[in-house]
């Protein structure tokens, strides 16, 4: 392998290692990357946590435009809605690739800026087919499709039996997904359904879905892709160690900054716990009397 090829592979290898190997990160078995799903969706976790906080603790639809720690002793956070907040510490949890959308005062050090300028998320769309009944399970099928032809690259059974909810989620990713996304919506969905019904139709009669859901993460302004920001060749070697490094009173978290389960929700949670612990430790140190 050439040096350049090695640099390209480095992030991929680190990604695999953080999830205990490629077989584990794609596994539906216990402790595998695809093992657990939240019954009512991941947003439920945020909503339930917010309910435990004091009123007016969570502010929505206020994208941060600037973080100013130039005055010393505190930070001022400015938002798109014109509202500002003063605090002693800030935790930034947006993807590294979006740091450039925030004006930092003083500016981020060179290492952090290099990470932001040379990190990107991939193309990632989900199309979910909801059915009246689990026809694939009745036929003894797993609901898993793997293809290199596209536009669907792979599928997973995302049913919730206790709720009588039966669905298969299709993932349209990479260049094939990106090219597919440029088509009109009706054509996109027709192509996806033709591939889906043709593939499973080799083994069983495939009924029409009762509902079809589409989610294109690249069109979400605060994500611009999924599932995880990756660095361009050479960047990880040079400044990768600065992914989780605080800058003054600003701390950085995110799934890409986790040592375990990078790119997964588990990694995001672990990173958040690490960032929270950093802030608590810093605040306690500030409150200690100095002699």
CSV table of C-alpha atoms in Angstrom, one decimal, residues 7 16 23 34 41 56 79-80 95 99 122 127 144 152 173 178 194 201 213 231 238-240 243 245-246 277:
chain,number,residue,atom,x,y,z
A,7,UNK,CA,-3.5,7.7,4.9
A,16,UNK,CA,-13.5,-0.1,12.7
A,23,UNK,CA,-18.0,-7.6,11.9
A,34,UNK,CA,-27.1,-2.7,14.9
A,41,UNK,CA,-37.2,7.0,18.2
A,56,UNK,CA,-36.8,27.7,30.0
A,79,UNK,CA,-27.6,33.1,18.3
A,80,UNK,CA,-29.3,33.6,14.9
A,95,UNK,CA,-20.1,18.2,13.7
A,99,UNK,CA,-17.3,24.7,13.0
A,122,UNK,CA,-20.8,11.5,3.6
A,127,UNK,CA,-36.1,5.4,2.8
A,144,UNK,CA,-31.6,-7.6,4.9
A,152,UNK,CA,-30.3,1.0,-2.3
A,173,UNK,CA,-25.4,6.2,0.5
A,178,UNK,CA,-25.8,11.1,-4.2
A,194,UNK,CA,-38.3,-1.1,-8.2
A,201,UNK,CA,-39.6,-10.5,-5.2
A,213,UNK,CA,-40.8,7.9,4.5
A,231,UNK,CA,-11.0,13.7,7.9
A,238,UNK,CA,-1.2,15.7,11.8
A,239,UNK,CA,-4.0,17.1,14.0
A,240,UNK,CA,-6.3,14.2,14.8
A,243,UNK,CA,-10.4,16.6,18.0
A,245,UNK,CA,-9.0,19.2,22.9
A,246,UNK,CA,-10.7,22.2,24.7
A,277,UNK,CA,-16.9,15.8,33.1
